[in-house]
Structures are given as C-alpha cells and as structure tokens.
Short mmCIF file of C-alpha atoms and ligand atoms in Angstrom, two decimals:
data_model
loop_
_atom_site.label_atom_id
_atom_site.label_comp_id
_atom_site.label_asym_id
_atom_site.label_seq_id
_atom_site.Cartn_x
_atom_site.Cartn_y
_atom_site.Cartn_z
CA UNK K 1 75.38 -53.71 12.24
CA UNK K 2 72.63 -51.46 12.83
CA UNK K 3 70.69 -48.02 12.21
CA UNK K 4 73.28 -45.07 12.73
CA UNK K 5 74.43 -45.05 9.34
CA UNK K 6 70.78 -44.58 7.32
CA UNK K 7 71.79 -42.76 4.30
CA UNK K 8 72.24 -44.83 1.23
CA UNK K 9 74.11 -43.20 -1.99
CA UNK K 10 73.16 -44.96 -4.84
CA UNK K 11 74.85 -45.17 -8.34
CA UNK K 12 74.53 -46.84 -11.00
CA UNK K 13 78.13 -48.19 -13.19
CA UNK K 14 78.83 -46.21 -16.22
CA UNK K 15 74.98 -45.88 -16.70
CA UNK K 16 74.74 -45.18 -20.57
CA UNK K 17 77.44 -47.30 -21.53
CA UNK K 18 76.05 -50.44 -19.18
CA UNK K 19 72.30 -49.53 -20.66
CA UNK K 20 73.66 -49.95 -24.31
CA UNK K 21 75.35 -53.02 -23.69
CA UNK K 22 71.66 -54.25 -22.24
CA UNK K 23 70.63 -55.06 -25.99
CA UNK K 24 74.25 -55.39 -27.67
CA UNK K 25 76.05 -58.31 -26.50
CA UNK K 26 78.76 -57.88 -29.26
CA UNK K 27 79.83 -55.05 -26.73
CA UNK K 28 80.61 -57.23 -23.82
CA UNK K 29 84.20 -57.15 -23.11
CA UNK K 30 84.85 -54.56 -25.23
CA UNK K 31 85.76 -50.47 -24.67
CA UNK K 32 82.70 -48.70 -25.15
CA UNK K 33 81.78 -45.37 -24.38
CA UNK K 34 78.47 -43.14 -25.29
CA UNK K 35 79.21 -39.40 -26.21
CA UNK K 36 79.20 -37.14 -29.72
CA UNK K 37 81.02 -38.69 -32.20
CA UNK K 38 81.33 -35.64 -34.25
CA UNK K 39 85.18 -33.62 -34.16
CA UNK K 40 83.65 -31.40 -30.75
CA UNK K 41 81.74 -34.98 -29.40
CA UNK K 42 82.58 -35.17 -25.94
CA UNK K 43 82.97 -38.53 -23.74
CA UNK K 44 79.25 -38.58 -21.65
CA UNK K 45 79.69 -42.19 -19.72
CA UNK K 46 83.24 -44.35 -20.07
CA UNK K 47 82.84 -48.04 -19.82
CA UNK K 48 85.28 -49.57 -17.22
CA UNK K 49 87.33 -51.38 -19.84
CA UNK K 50 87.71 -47.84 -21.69
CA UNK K 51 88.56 -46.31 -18.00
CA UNK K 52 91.36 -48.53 -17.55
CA UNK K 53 92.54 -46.95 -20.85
CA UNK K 54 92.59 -43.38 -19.20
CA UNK K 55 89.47 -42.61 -20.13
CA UNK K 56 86.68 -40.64 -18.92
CA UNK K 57 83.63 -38.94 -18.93
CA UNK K 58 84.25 -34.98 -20.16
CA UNK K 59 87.00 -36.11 -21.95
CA UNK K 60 86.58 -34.97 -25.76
CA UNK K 61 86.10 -37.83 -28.38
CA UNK K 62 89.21 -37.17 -30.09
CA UNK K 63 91.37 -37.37 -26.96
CA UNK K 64 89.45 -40.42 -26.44
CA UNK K 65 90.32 -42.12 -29.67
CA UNK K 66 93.90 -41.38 -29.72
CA UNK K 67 94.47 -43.20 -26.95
CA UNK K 68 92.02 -46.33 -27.92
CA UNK K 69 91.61 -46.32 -31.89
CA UNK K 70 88.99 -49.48 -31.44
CA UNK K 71 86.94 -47.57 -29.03
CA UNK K 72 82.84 -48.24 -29.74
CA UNK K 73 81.52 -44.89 -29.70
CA UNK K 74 77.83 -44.64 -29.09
CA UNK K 75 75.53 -42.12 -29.89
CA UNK K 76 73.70 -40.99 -26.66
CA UNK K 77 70.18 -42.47 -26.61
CA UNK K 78 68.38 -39.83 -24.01
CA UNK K 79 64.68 -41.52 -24.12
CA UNK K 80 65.90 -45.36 -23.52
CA UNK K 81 68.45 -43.93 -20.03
CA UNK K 82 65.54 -41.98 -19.12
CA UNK K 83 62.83 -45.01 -19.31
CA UNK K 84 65.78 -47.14 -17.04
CA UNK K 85 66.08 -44.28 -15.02
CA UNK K 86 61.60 -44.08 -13.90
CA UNK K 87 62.20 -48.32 -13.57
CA UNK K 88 65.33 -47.35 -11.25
CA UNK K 89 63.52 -44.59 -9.22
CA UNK K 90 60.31 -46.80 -8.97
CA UNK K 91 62.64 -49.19 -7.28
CA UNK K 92 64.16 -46.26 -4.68
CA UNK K 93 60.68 -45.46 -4.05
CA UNK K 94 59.74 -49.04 -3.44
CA UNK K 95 61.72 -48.93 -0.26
CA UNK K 96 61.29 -45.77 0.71
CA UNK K 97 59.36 -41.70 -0.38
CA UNK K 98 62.42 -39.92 1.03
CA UNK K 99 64.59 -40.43 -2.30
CA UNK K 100 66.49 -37.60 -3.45
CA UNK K 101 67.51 -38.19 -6.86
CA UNK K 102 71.14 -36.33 -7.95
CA UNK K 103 70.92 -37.36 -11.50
CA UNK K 104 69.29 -40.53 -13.82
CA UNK K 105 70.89 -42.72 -12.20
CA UNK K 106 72.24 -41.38 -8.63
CA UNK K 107 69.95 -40.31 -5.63
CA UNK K 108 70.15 -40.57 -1.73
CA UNK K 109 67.71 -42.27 0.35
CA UNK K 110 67.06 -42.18 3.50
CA UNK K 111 65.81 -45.96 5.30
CA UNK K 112 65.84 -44.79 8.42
CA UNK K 113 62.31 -45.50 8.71
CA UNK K 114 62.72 -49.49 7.89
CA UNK K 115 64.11 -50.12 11.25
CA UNK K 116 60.92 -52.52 11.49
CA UNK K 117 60.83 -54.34 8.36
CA UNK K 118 64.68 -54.60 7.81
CA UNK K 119 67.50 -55.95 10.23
CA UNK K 120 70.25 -53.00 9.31
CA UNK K 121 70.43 -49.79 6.44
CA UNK K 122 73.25 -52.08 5.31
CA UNK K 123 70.67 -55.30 4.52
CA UNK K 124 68.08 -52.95 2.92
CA UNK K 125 70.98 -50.97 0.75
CA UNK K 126 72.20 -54.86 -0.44
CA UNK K 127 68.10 -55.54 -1.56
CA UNK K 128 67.94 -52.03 -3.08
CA UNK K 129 70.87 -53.11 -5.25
CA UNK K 130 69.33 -56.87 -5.91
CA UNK K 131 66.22 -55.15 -6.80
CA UNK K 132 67.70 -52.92 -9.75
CA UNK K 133 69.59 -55.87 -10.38
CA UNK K 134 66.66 -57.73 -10.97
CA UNK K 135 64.38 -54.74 -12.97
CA UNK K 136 67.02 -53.59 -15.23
CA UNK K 137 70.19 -56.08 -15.20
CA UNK K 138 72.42 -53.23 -14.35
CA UNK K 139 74.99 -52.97 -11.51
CA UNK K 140 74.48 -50.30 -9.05
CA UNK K 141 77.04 -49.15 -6.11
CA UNK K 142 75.77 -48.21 -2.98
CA UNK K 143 77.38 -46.39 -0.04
CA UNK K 144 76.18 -46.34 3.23
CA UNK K 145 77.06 -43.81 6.06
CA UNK K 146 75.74 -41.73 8.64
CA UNK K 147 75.58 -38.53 6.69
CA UNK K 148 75.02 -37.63 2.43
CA UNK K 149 78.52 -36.59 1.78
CA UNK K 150 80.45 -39.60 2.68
CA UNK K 151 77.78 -41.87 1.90
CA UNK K 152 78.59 -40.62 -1.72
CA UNK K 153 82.17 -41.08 -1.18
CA UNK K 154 81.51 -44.47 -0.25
CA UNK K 155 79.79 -45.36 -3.38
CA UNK K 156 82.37 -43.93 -5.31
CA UNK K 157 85.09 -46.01 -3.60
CA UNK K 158 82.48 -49.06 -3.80
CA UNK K 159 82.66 -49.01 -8.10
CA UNK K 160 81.82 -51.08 -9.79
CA UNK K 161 78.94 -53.16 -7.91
CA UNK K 162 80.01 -53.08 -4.42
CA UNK K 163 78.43 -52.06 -1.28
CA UNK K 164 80.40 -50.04 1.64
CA UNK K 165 79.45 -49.55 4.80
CA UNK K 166 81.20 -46.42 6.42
CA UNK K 167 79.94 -46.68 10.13
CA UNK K 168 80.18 -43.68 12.23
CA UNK K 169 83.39 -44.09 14.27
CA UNK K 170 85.45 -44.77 11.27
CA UNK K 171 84.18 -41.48 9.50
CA UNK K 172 87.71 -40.01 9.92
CA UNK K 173 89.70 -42.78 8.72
CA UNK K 174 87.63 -42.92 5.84
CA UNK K 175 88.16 -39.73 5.04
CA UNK K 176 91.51 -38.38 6.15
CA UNK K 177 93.62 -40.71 3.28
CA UNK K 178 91.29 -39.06 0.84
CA UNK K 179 92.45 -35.83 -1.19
CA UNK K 180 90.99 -32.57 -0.17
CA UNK K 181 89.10 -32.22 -3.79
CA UNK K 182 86.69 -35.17 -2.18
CA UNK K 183 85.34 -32.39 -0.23
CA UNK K 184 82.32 -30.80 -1.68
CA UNK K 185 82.68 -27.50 -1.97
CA UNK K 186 86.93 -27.46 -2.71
CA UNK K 187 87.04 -26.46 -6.77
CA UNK K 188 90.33 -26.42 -8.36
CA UNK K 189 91.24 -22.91 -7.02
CA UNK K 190 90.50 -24.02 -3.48
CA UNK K 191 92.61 -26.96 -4.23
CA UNK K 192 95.74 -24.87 -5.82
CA UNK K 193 95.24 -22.49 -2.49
CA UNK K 194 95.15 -25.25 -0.17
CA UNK K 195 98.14 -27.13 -1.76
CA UNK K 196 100.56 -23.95 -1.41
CA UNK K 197 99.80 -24.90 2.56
CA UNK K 198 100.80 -28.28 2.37
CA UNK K 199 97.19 -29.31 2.41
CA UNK K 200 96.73 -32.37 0.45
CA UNK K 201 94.17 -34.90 2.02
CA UNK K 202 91.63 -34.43 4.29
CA UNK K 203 93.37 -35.44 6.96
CA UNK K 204 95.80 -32.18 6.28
CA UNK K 205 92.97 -29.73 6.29
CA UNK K 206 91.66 -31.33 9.53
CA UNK K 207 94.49 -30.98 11.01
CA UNK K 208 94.90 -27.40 10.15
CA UNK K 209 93.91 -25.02 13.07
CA UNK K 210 90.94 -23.49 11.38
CA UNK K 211 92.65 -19.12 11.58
CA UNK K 212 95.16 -20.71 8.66
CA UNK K 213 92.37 -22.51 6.83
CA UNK K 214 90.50 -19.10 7.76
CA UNK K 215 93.18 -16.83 6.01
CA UNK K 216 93.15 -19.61 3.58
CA UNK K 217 90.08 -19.51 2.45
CA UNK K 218 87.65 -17.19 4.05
CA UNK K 219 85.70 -18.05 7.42
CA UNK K 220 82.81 -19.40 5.99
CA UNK K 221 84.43 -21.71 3.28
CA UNK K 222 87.01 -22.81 6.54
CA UNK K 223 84.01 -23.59 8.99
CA UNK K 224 82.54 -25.85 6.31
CA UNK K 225 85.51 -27.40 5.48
CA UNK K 226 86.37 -28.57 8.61
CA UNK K 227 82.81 -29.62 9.59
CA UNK K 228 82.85 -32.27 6.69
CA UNK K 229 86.40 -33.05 7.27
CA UNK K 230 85.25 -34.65 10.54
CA UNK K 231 82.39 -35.89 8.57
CA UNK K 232 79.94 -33.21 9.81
CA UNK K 233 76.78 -32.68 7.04
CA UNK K 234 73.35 -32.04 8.96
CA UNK K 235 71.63 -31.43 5.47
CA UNK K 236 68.78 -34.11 5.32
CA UNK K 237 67.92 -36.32 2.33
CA UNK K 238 65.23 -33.82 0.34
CA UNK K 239 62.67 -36.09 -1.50
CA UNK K 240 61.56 -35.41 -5.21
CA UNK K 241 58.59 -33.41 -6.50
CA UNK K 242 57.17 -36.63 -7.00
CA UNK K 243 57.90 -38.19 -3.72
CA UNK K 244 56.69 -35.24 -1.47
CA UNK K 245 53.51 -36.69 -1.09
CA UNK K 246 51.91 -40.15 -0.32
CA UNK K 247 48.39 -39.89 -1.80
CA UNK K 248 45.24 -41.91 -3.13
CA UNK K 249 42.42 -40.53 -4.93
CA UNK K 250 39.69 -42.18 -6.45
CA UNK K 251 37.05 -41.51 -9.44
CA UNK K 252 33.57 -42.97 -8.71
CA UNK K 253 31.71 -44.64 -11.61
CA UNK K 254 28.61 -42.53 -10.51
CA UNK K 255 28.80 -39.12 -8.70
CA UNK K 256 28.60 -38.87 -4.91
CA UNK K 257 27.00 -36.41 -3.56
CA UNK K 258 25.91 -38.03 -0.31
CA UNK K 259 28.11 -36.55 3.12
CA UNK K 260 27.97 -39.49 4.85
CA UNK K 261 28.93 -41.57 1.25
CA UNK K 262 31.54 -39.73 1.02
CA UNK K 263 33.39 -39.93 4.69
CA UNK K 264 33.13 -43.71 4.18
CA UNK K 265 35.16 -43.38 1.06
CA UNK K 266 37.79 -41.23 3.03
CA UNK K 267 38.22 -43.18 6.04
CA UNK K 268 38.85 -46.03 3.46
CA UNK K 269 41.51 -43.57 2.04
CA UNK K 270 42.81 -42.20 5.00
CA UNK K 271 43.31 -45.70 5.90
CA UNK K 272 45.40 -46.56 3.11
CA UNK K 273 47.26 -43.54 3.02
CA UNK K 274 48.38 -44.39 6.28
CA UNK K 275 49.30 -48.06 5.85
CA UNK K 276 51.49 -46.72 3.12
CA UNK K 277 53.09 -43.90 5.78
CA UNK K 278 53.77 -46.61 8.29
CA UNK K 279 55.28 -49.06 5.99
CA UNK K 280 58.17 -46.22 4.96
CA UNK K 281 58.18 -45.06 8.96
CA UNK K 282 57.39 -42.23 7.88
CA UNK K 283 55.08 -39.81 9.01
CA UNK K 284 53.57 -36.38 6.86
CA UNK K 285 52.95 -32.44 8.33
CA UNK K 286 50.43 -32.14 6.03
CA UNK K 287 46.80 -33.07 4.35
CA UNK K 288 45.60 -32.35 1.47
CA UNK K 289 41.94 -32.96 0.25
CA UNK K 290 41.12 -33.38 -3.57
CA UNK K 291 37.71 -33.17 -5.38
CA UNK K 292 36.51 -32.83 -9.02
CA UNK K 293 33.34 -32.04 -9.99
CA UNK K 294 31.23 -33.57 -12.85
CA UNK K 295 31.85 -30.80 -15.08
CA UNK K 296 35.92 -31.08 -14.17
CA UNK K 297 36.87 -28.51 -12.12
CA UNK K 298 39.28 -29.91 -9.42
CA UNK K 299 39.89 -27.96 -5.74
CA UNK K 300 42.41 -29.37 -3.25
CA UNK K 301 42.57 -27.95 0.48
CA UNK K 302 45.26 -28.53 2.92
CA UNK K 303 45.23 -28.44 6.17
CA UNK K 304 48.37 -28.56 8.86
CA UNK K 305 47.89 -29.52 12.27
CA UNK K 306 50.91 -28.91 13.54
CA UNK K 307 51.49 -31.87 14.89
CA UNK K 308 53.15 -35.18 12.87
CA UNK K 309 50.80 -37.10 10.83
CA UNK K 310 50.96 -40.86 11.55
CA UNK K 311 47.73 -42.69 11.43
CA UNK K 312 44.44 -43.42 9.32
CA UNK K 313 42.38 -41.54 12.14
CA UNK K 314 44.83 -38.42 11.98
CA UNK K 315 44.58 -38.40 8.27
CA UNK K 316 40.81 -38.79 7.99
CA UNK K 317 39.99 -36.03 10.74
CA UNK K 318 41.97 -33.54 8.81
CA UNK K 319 40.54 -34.65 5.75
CA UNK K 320 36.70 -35.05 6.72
CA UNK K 321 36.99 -31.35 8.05
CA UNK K 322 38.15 -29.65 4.87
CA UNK K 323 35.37 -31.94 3.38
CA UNK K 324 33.23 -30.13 5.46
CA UNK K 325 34.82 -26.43 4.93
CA UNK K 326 34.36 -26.55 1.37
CA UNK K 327 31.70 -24.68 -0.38
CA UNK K 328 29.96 -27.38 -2.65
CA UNK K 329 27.10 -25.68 -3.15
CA UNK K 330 24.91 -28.83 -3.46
CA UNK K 331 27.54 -30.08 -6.05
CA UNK K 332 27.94 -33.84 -6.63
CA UNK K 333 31.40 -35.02 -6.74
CA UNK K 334 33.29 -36.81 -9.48
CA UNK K 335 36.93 -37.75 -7.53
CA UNK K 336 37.72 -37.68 -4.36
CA UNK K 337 41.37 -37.93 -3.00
CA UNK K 338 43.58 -37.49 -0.32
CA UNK K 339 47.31 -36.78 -0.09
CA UNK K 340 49.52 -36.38 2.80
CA UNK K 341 53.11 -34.44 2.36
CA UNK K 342 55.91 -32.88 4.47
CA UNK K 343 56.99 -36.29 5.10
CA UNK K 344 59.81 -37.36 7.16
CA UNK K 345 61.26 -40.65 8.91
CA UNK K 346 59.33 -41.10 11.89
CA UNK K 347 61.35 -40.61 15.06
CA UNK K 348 62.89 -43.43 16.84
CA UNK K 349 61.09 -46.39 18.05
CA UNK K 350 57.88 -44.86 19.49
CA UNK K 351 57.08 -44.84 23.05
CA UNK K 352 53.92 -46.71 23.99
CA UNK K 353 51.84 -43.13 24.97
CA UNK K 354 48.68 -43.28 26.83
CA UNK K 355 47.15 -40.53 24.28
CA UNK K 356 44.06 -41.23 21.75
CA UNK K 357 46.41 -40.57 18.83
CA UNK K 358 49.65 -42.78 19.59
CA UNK K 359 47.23 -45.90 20.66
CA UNK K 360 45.67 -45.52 17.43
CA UNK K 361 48.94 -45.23 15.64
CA UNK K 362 49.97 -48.69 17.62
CA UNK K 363 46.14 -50.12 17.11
CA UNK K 364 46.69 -49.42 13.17
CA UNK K 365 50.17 -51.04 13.19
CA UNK K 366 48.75 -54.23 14.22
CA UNK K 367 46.46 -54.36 12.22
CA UNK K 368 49.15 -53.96 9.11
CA UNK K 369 50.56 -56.64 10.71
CA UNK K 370 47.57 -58.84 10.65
CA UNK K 371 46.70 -57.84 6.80
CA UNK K 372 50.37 -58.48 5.50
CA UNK K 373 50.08 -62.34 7.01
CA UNK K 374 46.37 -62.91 5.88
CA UNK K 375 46.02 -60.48 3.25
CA UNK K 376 44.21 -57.46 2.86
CA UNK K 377 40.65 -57.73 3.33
CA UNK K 378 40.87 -59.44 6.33
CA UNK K 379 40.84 -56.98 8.73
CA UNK K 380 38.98 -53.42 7.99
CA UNK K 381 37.79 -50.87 10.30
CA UNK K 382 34.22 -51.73 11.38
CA UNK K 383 32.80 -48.42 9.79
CA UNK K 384 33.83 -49.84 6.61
CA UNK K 385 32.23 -53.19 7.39
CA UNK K 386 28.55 -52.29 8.22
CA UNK K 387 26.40 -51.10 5.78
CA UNK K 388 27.88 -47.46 3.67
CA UNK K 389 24.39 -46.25 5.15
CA UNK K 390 26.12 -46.33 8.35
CA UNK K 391 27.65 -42.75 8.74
CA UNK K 392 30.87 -42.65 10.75
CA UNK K 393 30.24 -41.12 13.92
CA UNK K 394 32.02 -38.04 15.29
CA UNK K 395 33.61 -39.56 18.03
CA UNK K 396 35.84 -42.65 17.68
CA UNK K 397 38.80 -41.75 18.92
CA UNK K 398 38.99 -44.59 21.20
MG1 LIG X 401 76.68 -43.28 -12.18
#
C-alpha cells in the first residue's frame, strides 16, 4: 500500500434519489427514482432497488413505470442536491485544493500531496468517504488508481459504497475484461466499427496492432485508444475556479496606512497562506496581492517568480514587493489580502537543500509541526512577536 496510485474518483450512490430519502424514511426499501413525472419526464437518478428493475437514469418515465407500476417518482429538487453538493465539495477540499469536480456529486482529487499526514491514497480515499458519510449520511464510492480514467472505472465497479484500489501493475487486468465502450472517447459508432473487427473488450483493442485500429478508426482516435487501453492518461487532476487559489485577506477595523503596519499584517498572512500550502503538499506559481481602499475600490497584483511557491518567506517577498510597486498615492488601506494560485502537489519528498529558500521551507514545516501539537499561538515568527512598531527588516532570509 502506498503513493503510486494518487488519484481518487469520487461518486456519490444515486445522488438525488439517496438525498430524498435523507428526510423520507417511508422511502427506505422502496423503488424510488427522481425525474419529470409529466408524459416526456425523463428518469434523472434510479435508486438501486429501481436499478435492479432495469432501470436507469435517461430512461423516460413511462418506460420506467411500465416496468415498475409502484415506482415513487420524485420531482427533482435542484436547490436541496446543490446545498449537499457545496457540504460534499467542502469535504473534497478539506483534504485537498486540487479537486476537480465532474458533476454535483463526482470530482477527482488528487492526494498526492498527503504523503505526510496520511499512511496510503487508499487510507485518505476511505476518510474522504467517512467524512461525507458523516456531513451528509450519504454513501459515496471511491476509486483509486494511478491515472483519472481508471480511477473512474474503479468507482463505477466499486457501487454502491465501496472503495477499490486499482494499483498500477494490475492496470491491464483491470481493464482488458472490460468492454471497449469503458473507454472514454469510444461512442456508439466507434463501438459498432470496432465490433465488425471482433473488438469487444479492451483487451481486444489492445491487442489489435494499432494500422487495423488505424484504418479502424483514424490515427489519432487509434493512438488514444491504445494509450488508455494500457491505462495510459497523463491529463492531471484540474482544480475548480474556486480551488485555484489558497488565499487570506483581511479587513481592518481602522484603516492602515502605515508601510511598516502593513508588512506585519502580510508576513502574518503570508504565513498562513503557507501553512495552508504545506498541509495539502502543495505548492502555488503564483501571488497575488489584494487591497481596498476606504472609498471601495479594490486592486490585486500578481506577481510570478518563476520558481514554485512553498513557504511563508516566498509568499511574503512576492507580496511585500507588489505592496511596494503599487501607486497608493498616500491612500490608507481598508483590506489587505493575499492569494497564492497555480497550485500543484509538491514534488516528491524534498531533498534537504543547503539554499535560503528550501531551509526555510523545512524551518516552517517544523514549526507546523510544533503548532498542530500545542496549538496555534505557540510558536510565531519573532517579527510578529515584538512590538508592530518593529518593521520587518529587509534581510531575513536566514
Ligand atoms: Mg453519482
């Protein structure tokens, strides 16, 4: 058990359906779906007793009720799945900023950056699915794999509530018993092409030399196919809008309009920024300043260094010298903020480096370390602990 398989696909079971039967316990036990129950209604989420009748989400209502007269049909309530759904993400995003959601209730994540606080991808996956267990009372399936495409097929064959590891070296096995239409990218007429050559499973199409799959179906469409046939997908879990960036910002009770006032309050945020960075393992491209002035105009400036963002001192260099580019113009300041995006897992393990940057990196981590047994305030950088008439000096890069 370990890290090579860091990609968790997470799903929720028959999401609508299992939300609805959250305040009706009459349902439990019962066939229930949610969908229009007008003559064009449509089937949106199946409950598994109404699967094991042949039903199924797409499947129109009438189709549905001829084969199960006592179905429950539900109206769709939007606003209550979407309220479940922020509680669910909140929960991704507890673990980790690199969630990529798919739909409500389906996203990827990426844990590789818990290798410190977790023992495996396959212990945090089974606390991701405790923790929506214990925020919502709903059942989630997880799969976990090296790559997004058959960690998805791995939740899909964990249904309902189960977890399933796929570990690297038995990628193929997973996937060769599984029909070619697993594949993303194979529609139906893919399907109805690659059947009139015999192809059925996966295993068929990777054993296909790739000219036939070629004249089959076009280079590009063969080259694909036979990449995720031997479980080949380099695309990387893409975080949210609202996951893109880690950020604090503040609004004092008085304006600030003191320099050295303010550089205290962004080491402070720099600081926490950067606990919150190292506690994902993840570390950011980019740094973005924030300030509003008393009469509400708001100006953010970014900065990119070019090199990976890991620690408080990284984050508060960048951000104390946009401080200092901007054009105030003697203007006090009402909020002050700093963000930091372009994040990604942190590489592996770091090497102890000899460099200003990576000792402060390792200095900060202790320290984390420290504050999570004693609690926060006990340890804070000195700057913060003298007097806020203390200005930070330019140099302490140790
Ligand atoms: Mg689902």
């Amino acid at each position: 058990v370990s890290w090579s398989e860091p990609i968790l696909h997470v799903d929720m079971d028959a999401f609508f359906v299992e939300v609805e039967r959250l305040e009706r316990p009459d349902l439990a036990g019962r066939p229930v779906v949610v969908g229009g129950p007008g003559p064009r209604g449509v089937v949106a989420s199946a409950g598994y007793e109404a699967r094991r009748l042949g039903i199924h989400s797409a499947m129109p209502m009438s189709s549905a009720l001829r084969r199960c007269p006592d179905l429950v049909v539900i109206p769709p309530r939007h606003d209550v799945y979407r309220a479940v759904s922020i509680r669910i993400f909140e929960v991704f995003r507890s673990f980790t900023p690199l969630v990529e959601g798919l739909s409500l209730d389906e996203a990827f994540l990426d844990v590789s950056g818990l290798q410190r606080h977790h023992p495996s991808s396959v212990e945090v996956a089974r606390r991701v699915k405790a923790s929506i267990r214990d925020e919502t009372g709903l059942a989630a399936s997880v799969g976990v794999a090296s790559t997004k495409f058959v960690a998805k097929l791995a939740s899909e064959s964990a249904k309902p509530d189960g977890l399933v590891l796929v570990r690297r070296e038995e990628v193929a096995s997973f996937l060769h018993p599984l029909p070619v239409s697993a594949l993303w990218g194979v529609g139906e007429a893919t399907r109805a092409g690659l059947a009139r050559l015999g192809v059925e499973t996966v295993g068929d199409l990777a054993a296909l030399p790739e000219p036939a799959l070629a004249r089959a179906v076009g280079p590009t469409l063969a080259r694909h196919l036979q990449e995720l046939a031997a479980g080949i997908d380099p695309r990387p879990v893409v975080p949210d809008a609202e996951a893109r960036s880690v950020s604090i910002e503040e609004t004092f009770d008085v304006d600030v309009d003191s320099d050295d006032r303010l550089r205290i309050v962004l080491r402070g945020q720099a600081d926490r920024v950067a606990v919150r960075l190292r506690s994902a393992g993840i570390t950011g491209a980019t740094v973005v300043l924030k300030v509003r002035y008393p009469d509400f105009t708001t100006v953010t400036r970014s900065s990119t260094p070019g090199r990976r963002i890991a620690s408080g001192m990284d984050v508060y260099r960048a951000a104390v010298a946009l401080l200092e580019r901007l054009d105030r113009q003697g203007r006090a300041i009402r909020l002050l903020g700093i963000g930091v995006s372009g994040l990604e897992p942190a590489d592996r393990p770091r090497q102890l480096a000899l460099d200003g940057r990576d000792r402060w990196h390792d200095l900060e981590r202790s320290v984390d370390e420290v504050r999570a047994r004693y609690g926060g305030a006990t340890v804070i950088p000195a700057r913060l602990a003298g007097s806020p008439n203390d200005p930070p000096g330019p140099s302490d890069s140790g």
